[in-house]
Coordinates of C-alpha atoms and ligand atoms in Angstrom, one line a residue:
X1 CA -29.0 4.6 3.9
X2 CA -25.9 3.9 5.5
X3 CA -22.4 5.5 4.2
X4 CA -18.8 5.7 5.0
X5 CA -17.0 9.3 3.7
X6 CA -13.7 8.8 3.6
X7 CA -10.7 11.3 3.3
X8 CA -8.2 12.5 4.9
X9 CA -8.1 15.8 7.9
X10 CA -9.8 18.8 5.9
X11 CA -11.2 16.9 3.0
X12 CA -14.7 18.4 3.8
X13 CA -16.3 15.1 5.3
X14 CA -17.7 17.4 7.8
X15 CA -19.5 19.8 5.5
X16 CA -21.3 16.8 3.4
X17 CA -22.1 14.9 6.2
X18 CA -24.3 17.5 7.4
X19 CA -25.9 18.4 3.6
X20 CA -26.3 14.2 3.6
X21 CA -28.1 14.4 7.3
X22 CA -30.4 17.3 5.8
X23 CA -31.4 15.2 2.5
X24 CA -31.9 11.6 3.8
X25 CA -33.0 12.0 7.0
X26 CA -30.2 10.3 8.9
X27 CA -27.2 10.9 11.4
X28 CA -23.7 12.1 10.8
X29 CA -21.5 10.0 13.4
X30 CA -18.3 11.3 13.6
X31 CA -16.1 9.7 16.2
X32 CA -13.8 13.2 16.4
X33 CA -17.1 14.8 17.9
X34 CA -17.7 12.1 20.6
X35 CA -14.2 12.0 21.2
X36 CA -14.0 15.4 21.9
X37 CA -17.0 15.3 23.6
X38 CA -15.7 12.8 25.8
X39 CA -12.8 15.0 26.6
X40 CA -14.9 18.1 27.7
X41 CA -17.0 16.3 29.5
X42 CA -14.2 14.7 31.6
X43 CA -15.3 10.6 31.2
X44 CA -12.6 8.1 31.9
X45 CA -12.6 7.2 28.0
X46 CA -12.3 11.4 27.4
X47 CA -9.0 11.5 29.9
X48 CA -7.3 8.2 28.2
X49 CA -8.1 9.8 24.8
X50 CA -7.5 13.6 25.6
X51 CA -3.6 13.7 25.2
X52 CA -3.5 11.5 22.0
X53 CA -5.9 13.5 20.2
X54 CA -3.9 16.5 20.5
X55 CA -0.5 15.0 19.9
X56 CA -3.0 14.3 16.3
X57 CA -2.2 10.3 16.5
X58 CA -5.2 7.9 16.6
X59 CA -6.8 6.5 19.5
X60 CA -7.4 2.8 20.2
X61 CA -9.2 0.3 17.7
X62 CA -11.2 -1.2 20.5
X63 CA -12.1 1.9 22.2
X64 CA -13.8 3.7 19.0
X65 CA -15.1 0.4 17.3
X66 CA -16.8 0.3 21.2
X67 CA -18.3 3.6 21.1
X68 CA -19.4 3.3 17.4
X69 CA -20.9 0.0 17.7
X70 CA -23.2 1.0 20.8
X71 CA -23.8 4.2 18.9
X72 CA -25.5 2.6 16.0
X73 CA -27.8 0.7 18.3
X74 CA -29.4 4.2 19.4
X75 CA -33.2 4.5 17.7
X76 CA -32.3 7.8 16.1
X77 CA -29.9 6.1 14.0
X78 CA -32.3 2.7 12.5
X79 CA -32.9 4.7 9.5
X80 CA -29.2 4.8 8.9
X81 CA -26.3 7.0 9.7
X82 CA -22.6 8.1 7.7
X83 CA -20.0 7.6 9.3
X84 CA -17.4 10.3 9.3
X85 CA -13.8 9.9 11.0
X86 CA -14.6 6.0 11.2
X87 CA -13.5 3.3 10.6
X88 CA -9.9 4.9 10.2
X89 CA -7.9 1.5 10.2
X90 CA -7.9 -1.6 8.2
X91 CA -8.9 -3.5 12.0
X92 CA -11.5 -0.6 12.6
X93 CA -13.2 -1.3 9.3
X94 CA -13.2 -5.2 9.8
X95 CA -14.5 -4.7 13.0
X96 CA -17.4 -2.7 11.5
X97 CA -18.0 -5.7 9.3
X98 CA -18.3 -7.5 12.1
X99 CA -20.8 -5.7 13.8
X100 CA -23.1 -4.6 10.8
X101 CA -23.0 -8.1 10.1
X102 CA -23.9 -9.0 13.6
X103 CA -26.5 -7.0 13.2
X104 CA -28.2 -7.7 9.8
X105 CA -27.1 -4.7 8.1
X106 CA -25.2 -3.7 5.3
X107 CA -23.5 -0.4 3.5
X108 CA -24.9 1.3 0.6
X109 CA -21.5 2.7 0.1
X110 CA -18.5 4.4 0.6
X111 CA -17.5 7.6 -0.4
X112 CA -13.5 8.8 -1.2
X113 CA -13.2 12.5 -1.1
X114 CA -10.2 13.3 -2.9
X115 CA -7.9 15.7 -2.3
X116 CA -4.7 17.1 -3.1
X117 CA -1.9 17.3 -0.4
X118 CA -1.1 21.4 -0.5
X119 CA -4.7 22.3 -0.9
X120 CA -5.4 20.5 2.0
X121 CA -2.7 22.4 4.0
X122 CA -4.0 25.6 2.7
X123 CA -8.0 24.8 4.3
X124 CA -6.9 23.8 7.4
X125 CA -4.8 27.1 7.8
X126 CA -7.6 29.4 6.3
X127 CA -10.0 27.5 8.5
X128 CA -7.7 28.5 11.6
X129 CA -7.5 31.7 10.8
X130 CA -10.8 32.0 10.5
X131 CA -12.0 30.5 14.0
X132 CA -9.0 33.3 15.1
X133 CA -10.6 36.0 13.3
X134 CA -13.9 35.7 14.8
X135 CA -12.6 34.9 18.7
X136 CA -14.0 30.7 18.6
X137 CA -11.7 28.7 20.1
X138 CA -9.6 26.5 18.4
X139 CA -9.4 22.5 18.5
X140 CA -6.1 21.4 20.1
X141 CA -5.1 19.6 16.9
X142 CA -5.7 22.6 14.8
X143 CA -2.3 23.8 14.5
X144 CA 0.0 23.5 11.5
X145 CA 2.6 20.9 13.5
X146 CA -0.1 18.4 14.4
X147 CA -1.9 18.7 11.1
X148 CA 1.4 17.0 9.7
X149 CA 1.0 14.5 12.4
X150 CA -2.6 14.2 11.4
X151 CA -2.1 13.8 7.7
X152 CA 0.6 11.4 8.7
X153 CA -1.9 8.9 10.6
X154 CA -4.1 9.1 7.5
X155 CA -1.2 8.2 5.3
X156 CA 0.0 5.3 7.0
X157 CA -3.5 4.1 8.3
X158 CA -6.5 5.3 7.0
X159 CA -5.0 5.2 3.1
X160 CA -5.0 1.2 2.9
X161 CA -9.1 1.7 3.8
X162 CA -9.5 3.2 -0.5
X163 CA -8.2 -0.3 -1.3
X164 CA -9.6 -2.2 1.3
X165 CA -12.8 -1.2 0.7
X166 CA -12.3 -0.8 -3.3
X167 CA -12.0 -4.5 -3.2
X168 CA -14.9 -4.9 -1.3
X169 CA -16.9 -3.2 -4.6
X170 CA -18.0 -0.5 -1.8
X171 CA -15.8 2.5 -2.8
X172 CA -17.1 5.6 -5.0
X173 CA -14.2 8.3 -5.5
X174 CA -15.5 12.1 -5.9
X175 CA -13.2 14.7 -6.5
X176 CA -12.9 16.8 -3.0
X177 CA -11.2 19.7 -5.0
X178 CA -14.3 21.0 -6.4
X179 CA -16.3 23.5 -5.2
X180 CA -18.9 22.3 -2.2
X181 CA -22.0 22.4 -4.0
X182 CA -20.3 20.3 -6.9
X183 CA -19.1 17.8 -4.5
X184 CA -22.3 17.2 -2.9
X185 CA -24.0 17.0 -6.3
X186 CA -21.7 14.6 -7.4
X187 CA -22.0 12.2 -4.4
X188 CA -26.3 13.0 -5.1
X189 CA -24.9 11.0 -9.1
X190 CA -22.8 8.5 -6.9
X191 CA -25.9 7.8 -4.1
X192 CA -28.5 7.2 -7.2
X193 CA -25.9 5.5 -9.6
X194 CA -24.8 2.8 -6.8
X195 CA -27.6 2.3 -3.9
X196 CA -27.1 -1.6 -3.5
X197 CA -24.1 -2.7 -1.1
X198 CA -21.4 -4.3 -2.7
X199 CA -22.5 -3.2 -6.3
X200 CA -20.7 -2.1 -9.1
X201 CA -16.8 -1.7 -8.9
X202 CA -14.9 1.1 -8.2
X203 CA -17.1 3.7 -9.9
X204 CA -15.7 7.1 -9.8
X205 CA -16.6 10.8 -10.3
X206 CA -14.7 13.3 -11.5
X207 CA -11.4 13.8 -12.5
X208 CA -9.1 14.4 -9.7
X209 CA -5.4 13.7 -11.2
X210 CA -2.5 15.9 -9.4
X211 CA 1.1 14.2 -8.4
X212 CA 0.0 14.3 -4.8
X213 CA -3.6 13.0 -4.7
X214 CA -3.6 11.1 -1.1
X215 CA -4.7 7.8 -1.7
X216 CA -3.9 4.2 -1.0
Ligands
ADP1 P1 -10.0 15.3 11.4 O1 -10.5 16.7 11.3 O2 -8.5 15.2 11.5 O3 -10.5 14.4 10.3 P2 -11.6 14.1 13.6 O4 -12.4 15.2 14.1 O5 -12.3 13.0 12.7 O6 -10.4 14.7 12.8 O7 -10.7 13.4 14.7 C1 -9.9 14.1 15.6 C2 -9.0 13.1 16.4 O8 -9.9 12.1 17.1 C3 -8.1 12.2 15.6 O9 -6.9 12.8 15.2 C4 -7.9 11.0 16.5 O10 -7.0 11.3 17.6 C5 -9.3 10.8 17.1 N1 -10.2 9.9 16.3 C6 -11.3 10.3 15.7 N2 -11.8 9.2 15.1 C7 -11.0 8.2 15.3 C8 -10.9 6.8 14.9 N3 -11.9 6.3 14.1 N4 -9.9 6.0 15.3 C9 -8.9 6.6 16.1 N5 -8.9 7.8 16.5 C10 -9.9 8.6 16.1

């Protein structure tokens, strides 16, 4: 099984990812963990990468289609993987097509997690406080001015991926506003409705339909 979730900063990516690790058996690789990673641990791709990441812009194409495409050659990851932060630009994702079909391989699908603008707003600042309230540390980007950088990058860049992918016959769309359990069962409906690459069109769950849905 290997899946793209897709959504912008706070859509809950995260959160299925793991539930998705736990049922299938395979990895979440989410290039904001090696990233940051990277940055603790003080590589030369962790300083070039450090100040961008907390000014909330994206880094370089070729430096996270790099580190994703030598990730996915690990063994832990042969029985597939979602990928969660990435690709995040139309020349990320071509680059992934690239490589998987390099490599033989091919999506079972991708996964939109909608979400409306405010709500989004309102997670990321109950999520803060929450990291506050117990003492954990907080990510540099997890602060209300970068967050509108953040959203910004996903906007401008990562949007174009729901069409890009949509005309691909990759993209399922499942409503990110409902509670978590729902969400994951409706990506279970999604997973079993669609398992071939490049199936059926566009399918979509739910029925996400405010003014300020982010999409493409
Ligand atoms: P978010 O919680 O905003 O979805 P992530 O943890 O996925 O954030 O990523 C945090 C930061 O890491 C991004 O703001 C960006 O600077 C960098 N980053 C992560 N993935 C990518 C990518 N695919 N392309 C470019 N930059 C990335």
């Amino acid at each position: 099984m290997r899946l793209i979730l897709l959504g912008p900063p706070g859509a809950g990516k995260g959160t299925q990812a793991q539930r998705l690790v736990a049922k299938y058996g395979i990895v979440q690789l989410s290039t904001g963990d090696m990233l940051r990673a990277a940055v603790k641990a003080g590589t030369p791709v962790g300083r070039q990468v450090e100040k961008i990441m907390a000014s909330g812009s994206l880094c370089p194409d070729e430096l996270v289609v790099d580190i994703i495409g030598q990730r996915i050659d690990a063994p832990d990851a042969r029985k597939g993987f979602i990928l969660d932060g990435f690709p995040r630009t139309v020349p990320q994702a071509e680059a992934l097509d690239r490589i998987l079909g390099q490599k033989r391989l091919d999506l079972d699908a991708v996964i939109e997690l909608r979400v409306d603008e405010d709500a989004l707003i309102r997670r990321i600042e109950t999520r803060v406080a929450e990291m506050k309230a117990k003492g954990e540390k907080l990510r540099d980007d997890d602060n209300p001015e970068v967050l509108h950088k953040r959203l910004e990058a996903y906007r401008q860049l990562t949007a174009p991926l729901i069409a890009y992918y949509r005309q691909h016959g990759m993209l399922r769309t499942v409503n990110g506003m409902a509670p978590i359990d729902d969400v994951t069962v409706a990506i279970d409906r999604v997973l079993a409705a669609a398992p071939a690459a490049g199936g059926r069109q566009g399918a979509q769950q739910g029925t996400p339909s405010t003014k300020k849905e982010l999409s493409a």
